[in-house]
Short mmCIF file of C-alpha atoms in Angstrom, two decimals:
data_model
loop_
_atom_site.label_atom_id
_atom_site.label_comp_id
_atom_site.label_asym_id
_atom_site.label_seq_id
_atom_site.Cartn_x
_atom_site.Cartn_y
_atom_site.Cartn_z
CA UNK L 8 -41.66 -22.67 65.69
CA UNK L 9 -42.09 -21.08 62.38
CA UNK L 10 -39.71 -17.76 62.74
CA UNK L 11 -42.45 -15.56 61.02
CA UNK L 12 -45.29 -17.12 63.77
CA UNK L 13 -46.97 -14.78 65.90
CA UNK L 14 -45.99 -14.50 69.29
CA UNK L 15 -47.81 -13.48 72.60
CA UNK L 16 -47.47 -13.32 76.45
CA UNK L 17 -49.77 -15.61 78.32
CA UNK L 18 -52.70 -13.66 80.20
CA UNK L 19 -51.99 -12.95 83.44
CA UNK L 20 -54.55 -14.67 85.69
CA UNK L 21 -55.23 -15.66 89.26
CA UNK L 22 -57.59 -18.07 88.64
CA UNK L 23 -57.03 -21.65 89.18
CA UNK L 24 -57.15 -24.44 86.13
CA UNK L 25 -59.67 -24.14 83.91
CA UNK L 26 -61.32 -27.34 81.91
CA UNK L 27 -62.64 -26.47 78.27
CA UNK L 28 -64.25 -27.86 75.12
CA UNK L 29 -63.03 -27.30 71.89
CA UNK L 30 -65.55 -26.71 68.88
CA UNK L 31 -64.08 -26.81 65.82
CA UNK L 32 -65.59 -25.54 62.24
CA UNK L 33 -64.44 -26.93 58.75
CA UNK L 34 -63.86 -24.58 56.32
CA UNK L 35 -60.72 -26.34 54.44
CA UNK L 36 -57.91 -23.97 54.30
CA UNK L 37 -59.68 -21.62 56.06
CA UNK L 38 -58.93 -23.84 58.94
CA UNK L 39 -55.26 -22.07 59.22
CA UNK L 40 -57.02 -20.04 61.24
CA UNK L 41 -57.79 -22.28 63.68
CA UNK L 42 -54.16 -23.75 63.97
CA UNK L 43 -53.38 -20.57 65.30
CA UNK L 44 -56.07 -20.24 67.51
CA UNK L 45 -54.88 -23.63 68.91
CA UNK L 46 -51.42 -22.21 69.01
CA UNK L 47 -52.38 -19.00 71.27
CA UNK L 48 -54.53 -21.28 73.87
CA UNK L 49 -51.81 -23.80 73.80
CA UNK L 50 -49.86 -20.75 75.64
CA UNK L 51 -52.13 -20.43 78.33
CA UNK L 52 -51.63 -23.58 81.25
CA UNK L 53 -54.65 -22.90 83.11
CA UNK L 54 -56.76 -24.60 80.41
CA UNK L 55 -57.24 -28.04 80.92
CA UNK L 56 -58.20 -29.61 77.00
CA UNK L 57 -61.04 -31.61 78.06
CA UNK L 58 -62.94 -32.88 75.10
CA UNK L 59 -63.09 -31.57 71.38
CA UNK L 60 -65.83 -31.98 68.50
CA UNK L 61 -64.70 -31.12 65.04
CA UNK L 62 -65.86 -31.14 61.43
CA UNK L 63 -64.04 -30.96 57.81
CA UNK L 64 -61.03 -28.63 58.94
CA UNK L 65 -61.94 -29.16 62.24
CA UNK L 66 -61.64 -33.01 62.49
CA UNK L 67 -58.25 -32.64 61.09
CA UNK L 68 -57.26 -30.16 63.23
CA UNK L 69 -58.45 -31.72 66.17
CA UNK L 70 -56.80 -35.28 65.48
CA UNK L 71 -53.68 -33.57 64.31
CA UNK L 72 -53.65 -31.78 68.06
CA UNK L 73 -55.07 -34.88 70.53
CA UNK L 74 -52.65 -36.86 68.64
CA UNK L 75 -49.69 -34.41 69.40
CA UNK L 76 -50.93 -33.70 72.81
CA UNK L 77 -51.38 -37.13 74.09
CA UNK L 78 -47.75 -38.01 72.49
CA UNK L 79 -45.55 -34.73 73.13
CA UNK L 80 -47.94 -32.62 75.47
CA UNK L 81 -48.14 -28.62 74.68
CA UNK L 82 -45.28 -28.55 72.65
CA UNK L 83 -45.80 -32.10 71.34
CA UNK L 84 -49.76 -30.52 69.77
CA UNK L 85 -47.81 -27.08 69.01
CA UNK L 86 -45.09 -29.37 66.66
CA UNK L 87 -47.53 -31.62 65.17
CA UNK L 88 -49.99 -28.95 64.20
CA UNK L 89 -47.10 -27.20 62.15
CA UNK L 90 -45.42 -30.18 60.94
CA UNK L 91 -49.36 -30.60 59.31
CA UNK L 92 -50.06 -26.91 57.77
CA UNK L 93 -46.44 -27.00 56.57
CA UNK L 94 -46.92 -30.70 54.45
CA UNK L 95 -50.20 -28.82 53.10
CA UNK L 96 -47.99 -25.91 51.92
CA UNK L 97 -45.56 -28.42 50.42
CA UNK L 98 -47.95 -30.18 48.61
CA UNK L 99 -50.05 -27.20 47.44
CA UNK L 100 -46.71 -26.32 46.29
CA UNK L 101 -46.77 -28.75 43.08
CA UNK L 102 -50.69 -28.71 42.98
CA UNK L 103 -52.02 -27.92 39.60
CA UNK L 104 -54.81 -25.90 41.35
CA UNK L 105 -51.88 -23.48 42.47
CA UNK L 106 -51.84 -19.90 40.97
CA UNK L 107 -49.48 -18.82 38.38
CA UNK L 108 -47.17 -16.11 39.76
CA UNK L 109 -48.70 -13.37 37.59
CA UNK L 110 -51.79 -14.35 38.93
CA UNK L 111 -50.80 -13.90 42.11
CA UNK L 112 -49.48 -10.69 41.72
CA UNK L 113 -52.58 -9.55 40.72
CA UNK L 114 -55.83 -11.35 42.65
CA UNK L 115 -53.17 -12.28 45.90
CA UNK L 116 -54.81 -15.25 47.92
CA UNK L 117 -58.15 -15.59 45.88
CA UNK L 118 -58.03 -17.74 42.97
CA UNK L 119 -61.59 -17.03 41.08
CA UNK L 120 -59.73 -16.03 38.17
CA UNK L 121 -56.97 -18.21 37.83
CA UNK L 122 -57.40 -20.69 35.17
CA UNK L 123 -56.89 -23.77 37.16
CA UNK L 124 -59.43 -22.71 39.48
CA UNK L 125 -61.96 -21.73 36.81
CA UNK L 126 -61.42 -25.22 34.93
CA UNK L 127 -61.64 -26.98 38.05
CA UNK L 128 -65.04 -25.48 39.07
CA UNK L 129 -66.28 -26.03 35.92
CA UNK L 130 -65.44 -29.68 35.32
CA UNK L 131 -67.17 -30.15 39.36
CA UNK L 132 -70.05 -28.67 37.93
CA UNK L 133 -70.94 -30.64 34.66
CA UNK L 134 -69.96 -33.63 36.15
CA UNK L 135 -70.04 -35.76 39.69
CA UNK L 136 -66.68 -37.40 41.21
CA UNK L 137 -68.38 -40.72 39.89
CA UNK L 138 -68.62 -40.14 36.39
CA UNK L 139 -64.75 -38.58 36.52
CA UNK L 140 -63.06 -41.26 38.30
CA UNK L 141 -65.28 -44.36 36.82
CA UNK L 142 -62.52 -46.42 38.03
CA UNK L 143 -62.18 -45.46 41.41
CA UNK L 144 -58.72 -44.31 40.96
CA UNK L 145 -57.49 -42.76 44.68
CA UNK L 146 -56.56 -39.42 43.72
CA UNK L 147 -56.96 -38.03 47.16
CA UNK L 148 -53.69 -36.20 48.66
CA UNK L 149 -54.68 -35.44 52.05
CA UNK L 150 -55.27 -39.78 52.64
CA UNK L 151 -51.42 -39.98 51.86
CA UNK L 152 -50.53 -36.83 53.73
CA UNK L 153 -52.86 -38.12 57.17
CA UNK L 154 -51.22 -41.40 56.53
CA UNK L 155 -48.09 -39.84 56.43
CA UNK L 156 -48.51 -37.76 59.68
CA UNK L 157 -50.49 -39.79 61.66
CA UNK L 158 -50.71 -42.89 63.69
CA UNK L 159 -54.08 -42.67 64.68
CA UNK L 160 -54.00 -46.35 66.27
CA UNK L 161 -51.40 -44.17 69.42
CA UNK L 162 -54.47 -41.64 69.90
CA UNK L 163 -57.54 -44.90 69.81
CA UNK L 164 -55.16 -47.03 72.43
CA UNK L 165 -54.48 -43.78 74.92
CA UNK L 166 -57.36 -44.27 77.64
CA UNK L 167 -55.91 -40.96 78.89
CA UNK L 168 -56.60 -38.71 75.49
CA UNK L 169 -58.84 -35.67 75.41
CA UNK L 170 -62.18 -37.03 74.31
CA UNK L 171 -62.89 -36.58 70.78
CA UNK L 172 -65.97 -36.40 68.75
CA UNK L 173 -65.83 -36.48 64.87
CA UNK L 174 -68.83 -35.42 62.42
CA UNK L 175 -69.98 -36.97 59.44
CA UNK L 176 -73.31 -37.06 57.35
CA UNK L 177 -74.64 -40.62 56.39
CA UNK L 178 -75.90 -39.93 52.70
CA UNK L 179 -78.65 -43.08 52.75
CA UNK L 180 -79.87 -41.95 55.99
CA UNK L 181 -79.43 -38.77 55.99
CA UNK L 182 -78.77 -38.64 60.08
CA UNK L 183 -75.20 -37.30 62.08
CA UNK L 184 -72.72 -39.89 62.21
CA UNK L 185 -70.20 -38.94 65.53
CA UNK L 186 -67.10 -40.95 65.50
CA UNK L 187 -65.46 -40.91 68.56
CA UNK L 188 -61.77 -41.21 69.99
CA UNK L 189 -62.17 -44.96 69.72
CA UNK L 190 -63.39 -45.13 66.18
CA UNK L 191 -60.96 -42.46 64.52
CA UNK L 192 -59.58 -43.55 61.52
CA UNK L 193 -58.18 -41.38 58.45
CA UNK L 194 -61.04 -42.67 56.95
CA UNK L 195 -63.47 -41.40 59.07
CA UNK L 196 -61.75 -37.86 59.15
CA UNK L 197 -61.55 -37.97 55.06
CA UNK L 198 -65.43 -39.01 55.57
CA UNK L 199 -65.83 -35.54 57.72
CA UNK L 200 -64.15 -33.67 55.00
CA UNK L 201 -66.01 -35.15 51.94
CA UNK L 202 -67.48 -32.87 49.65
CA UNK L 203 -70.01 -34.74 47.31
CA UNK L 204 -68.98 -32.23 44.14
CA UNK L 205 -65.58 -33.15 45.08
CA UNK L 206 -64.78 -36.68 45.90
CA UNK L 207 -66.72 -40.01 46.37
CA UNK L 208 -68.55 -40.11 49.50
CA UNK L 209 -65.93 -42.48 52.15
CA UNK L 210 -67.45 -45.59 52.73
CA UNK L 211 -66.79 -47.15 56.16
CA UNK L 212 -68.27 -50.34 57.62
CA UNK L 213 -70.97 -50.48 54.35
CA UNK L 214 -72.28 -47.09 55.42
CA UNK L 215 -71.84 -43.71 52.64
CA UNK L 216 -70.25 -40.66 54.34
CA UNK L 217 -70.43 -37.04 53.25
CA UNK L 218 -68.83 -34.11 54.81
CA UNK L 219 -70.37 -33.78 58.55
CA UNK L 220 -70.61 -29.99 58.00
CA UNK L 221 -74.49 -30.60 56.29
CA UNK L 222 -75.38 -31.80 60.06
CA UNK L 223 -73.25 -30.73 62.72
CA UNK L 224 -70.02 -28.02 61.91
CA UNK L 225 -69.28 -28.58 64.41
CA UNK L 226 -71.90 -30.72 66.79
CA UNK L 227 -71.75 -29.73 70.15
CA UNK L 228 -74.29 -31.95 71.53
CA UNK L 229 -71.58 -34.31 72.55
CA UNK L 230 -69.64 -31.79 74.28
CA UNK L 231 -72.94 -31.49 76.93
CA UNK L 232 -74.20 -34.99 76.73
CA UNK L 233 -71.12 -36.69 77.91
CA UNK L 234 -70.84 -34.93 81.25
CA UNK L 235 -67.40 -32.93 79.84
CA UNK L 236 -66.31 -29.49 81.03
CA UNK L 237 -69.04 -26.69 81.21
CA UNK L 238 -67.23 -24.35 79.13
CA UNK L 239 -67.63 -24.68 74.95
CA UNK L 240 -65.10 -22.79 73.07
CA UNK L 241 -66.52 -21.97 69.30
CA UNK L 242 -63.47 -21.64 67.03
CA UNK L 243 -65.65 -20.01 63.97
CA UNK L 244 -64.42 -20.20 60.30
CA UNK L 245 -67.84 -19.37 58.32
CA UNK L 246 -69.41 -15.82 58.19
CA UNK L 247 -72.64 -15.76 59.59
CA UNK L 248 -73.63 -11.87 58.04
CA UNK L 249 -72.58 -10.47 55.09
CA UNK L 250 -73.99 -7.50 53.43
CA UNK L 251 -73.48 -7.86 49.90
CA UNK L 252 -75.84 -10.33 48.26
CA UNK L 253 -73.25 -12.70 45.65
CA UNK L 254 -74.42 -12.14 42.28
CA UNK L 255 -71.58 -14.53 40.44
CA UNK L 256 -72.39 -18.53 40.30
CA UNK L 257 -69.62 -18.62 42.91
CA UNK L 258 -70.01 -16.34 45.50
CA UNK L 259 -73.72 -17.62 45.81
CA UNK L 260 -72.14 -21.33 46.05
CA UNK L 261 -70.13 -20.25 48.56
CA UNK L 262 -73.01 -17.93 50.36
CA UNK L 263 -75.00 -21.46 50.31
CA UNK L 264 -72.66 -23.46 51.75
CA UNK L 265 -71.91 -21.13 54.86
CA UNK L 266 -75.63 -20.62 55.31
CA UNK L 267 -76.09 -24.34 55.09
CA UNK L 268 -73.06 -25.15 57.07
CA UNK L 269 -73.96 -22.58 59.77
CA UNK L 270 -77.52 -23.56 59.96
CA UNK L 271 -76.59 -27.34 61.86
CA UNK L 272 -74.90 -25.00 64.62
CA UNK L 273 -77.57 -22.07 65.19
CA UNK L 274 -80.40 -25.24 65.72
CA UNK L 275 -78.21 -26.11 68.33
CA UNK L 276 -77.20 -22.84 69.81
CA UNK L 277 -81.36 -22.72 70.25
CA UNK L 278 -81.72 -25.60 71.66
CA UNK L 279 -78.65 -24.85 74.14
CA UNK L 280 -80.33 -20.99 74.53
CA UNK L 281 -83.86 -22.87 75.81
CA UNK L 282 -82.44 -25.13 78.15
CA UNK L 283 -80.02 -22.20 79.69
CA UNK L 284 -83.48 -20.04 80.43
CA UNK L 285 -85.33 -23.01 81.74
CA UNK L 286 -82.70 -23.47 84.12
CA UNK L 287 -82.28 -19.93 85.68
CA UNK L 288 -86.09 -19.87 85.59
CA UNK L 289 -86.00 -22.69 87.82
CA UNK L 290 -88.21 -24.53 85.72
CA UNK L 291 -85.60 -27.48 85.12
CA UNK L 292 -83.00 -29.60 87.63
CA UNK L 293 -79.73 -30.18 87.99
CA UNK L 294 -78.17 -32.92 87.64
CA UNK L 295 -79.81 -33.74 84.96
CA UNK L 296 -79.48 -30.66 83.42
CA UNK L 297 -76.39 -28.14 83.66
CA UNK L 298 -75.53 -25.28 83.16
CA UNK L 299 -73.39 -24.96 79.88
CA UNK L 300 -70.97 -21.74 79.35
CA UNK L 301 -70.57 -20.60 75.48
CA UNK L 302 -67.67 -18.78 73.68
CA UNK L 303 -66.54 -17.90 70.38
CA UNK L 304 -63.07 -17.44 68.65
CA UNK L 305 -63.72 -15.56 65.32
CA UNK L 306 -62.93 -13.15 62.98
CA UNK L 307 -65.55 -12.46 60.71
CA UNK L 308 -64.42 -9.00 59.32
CA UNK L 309 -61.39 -10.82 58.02
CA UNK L 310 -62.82 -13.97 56.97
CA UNK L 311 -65.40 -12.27 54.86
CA UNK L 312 -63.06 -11.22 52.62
CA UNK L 313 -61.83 -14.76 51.18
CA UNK L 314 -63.93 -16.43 48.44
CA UNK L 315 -64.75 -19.56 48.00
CA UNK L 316 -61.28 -20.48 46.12
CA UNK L 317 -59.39 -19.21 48.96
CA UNK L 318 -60.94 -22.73 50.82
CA UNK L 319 -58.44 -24.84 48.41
CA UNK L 320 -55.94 -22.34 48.57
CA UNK L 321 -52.66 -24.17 50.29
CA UNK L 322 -50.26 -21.27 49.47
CA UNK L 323 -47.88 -21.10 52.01
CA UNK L 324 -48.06 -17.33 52.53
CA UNK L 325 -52.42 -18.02 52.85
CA UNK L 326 -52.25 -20.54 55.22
CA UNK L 327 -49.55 -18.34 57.20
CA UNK L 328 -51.68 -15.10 57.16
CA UNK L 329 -54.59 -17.28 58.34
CA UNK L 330 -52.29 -18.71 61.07
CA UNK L 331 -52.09 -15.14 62.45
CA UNK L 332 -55.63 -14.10 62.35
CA UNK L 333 -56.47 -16.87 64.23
CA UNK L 334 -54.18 -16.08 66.76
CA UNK L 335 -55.11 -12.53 66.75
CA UNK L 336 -58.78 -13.64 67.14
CA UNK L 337 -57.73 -15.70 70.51
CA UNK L 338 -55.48 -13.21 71.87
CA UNK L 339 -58.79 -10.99 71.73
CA UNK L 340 -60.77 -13.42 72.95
CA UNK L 341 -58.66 -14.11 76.37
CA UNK L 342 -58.11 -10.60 76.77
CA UNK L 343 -61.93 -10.02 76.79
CA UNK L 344 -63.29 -12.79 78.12
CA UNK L 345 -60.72 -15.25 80.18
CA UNK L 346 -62.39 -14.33 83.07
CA UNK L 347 -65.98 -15.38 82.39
CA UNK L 348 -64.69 -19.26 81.58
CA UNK L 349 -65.44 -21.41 84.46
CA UNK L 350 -68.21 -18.92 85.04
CA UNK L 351 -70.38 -17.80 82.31
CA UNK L 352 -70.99 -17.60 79.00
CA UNK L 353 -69.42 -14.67 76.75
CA UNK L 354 -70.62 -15.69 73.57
CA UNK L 355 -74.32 -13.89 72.46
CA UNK L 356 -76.37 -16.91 71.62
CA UNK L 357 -79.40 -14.13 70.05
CA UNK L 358 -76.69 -13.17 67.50
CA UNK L 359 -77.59 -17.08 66.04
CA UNK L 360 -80.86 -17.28 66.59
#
């Protein structure tokens, strides 16, 4: 492990193994965070991994970790989510994108006023990835990097992996496309990260694929359906309040996006909400219906403070303070709330709604 990586003692517990979902947000570097989230539960061996649903980010992250968990187990996910954040450091490294020192010095981890950030938003803006790469030149350094990394075939073959549940949006249809365990490729986790201002949407088996965030970041509806563990573990990278109102073409891009992006998950946190109350009611029956425990991993009084830049920000330093957030945020979150899972929820479901 990284010698500057946070470090923590496992809760002390008497309960017996615990089965959870993962939940995953996208949020592109801003998923740091969740690698150390992952990294703080992986210290805990009363959870049981059951299934996970990701988007963006969180499709990355969670193939990176089933991938390293069904290979190497605990430490095998631990290793192979680090070996991952680290190649994004390297390769940020000799990005043009990356800040100039000076810059640095002066604006830290948000690059709004660097001048390869400010070119590059400007260039997204005036024209689409079609009309800049005419050619269909592959330009793309996280498909080399995932090729790199992973052997996604190992994870489809293992009939003993954590189930896995990948979002994407189908741009002719407009509906949720979930690729499961089976059906991961890199393309369909480059299809779950595609931004349309970005790159060309991913096509895969004659169908167009934009990032799954517009529909489901991340969708949990596979997480109930498919008769997995009770317990849903949110691991939250967009703000859902802020109180200043962005007044700059970027900050209300970027106030769009998490209000879009967040807007998939609330319709579902209502739907999950209305079911719940019909069931202590006694109005609707089990089997058929369950009972479904909700949690959250977040840190919204940090994460409020990175722009949108910081979300293609791959400086080492970033990705490492994000790293520790996230584990902050889960070290919280089991020593508030380890005992409701298996039991009840401890996430607030009226703070979405």
């Amino acid at each position: 492990m990284d010698s500057v990586s946070p470090t923590a003692a496992p809760v002390s517990h008497s309960r017996g193994t615990r089965k959870i979902n993962l939940a995953l947000q996208g949020g592109g570097t801003h998923g740091a965070f969740t690698w150390g989230v992952m990294e703080r539960l992986l210290d805990e061996d009363w959870l049981d991994f059951d299934g996970i649903s990701g988007t963006s980010a969180g499709a990355i992250n969670a193939a990176v970790f089933a991938l390293g968990l069904s290979q190497g187990g605990r430490p095998g996910a631990r290793e192979a989510m680090e070996k991952f954040w680290k190649g994004i450091g390297s390769s940020f490294a000799m990005s043009p994108m990356k800040a100039s020192p000076l810059e640095k010095a002066i604006w830290g981890h948000d690059m709004s006023n660097s001048l390869a950030w400010n070119a590059f938003e400007a260039m997204t803006r005036i024209a689409s990835p079609y009309q800049l790469n005419p050619f269909s030149l592959e330009f793309n350094p996280l498909r080399q990097a995932l090729l790199n990394m992973l052997d996604l075939k190992l994870l489809r073959e293992d009939k003993t992996a954590i189930r896995m549940y990948i979002s994407a949006t189908n741009v002719r249809t407009g509906k949720p496309k979930v690729f499961r365990r089976e059906e991961i490729t890199v393309d369909a986790l480059l299809a779950s990260a595609c931004l349309p201002n970005v790159f060309k949407a991913v096509e895969i088996d004659g169908e167009a694929y934009w990032d799954g965030g517009y529909l489901g970041n991340p969708a949990l509806w596979p997480l109930y359906h498919e008769r997995s563990a009770a317990d849903i573990i949110l691991v939250q990278l967009n703000p859902l309040y802020r109180e200043e109102v962005p007044t700059t073409v970027s900050d209300i891009m970027n106030r769009l996006n998490e209000i879009s992006f967040n807007a998939s998950l609330m319709s579902e946190m209502r739907a999950i909400d209305f079911v719940q109350r019909l069931l202590e009611g006694g109005r609707l029956e089990q089997p058929r219906y369950r009972r479904i425990f909700l949690h959250s991993i977040e840190d919204e009084v940090h994460m409020r403070e990175f722009k949108l830049s910081t979300k293609f920000n791959g400086d080492w330093d970033f990705l490492q303070t994000l790293r520790r957030y996230g584990h902050a945020a889960a070290d919280r979150f089991l020593g508030t709330s380890a005992d409701a899972i298996g039991k009840d929820s401890s996430l607030d479901i009226q703070r979405y709604l």
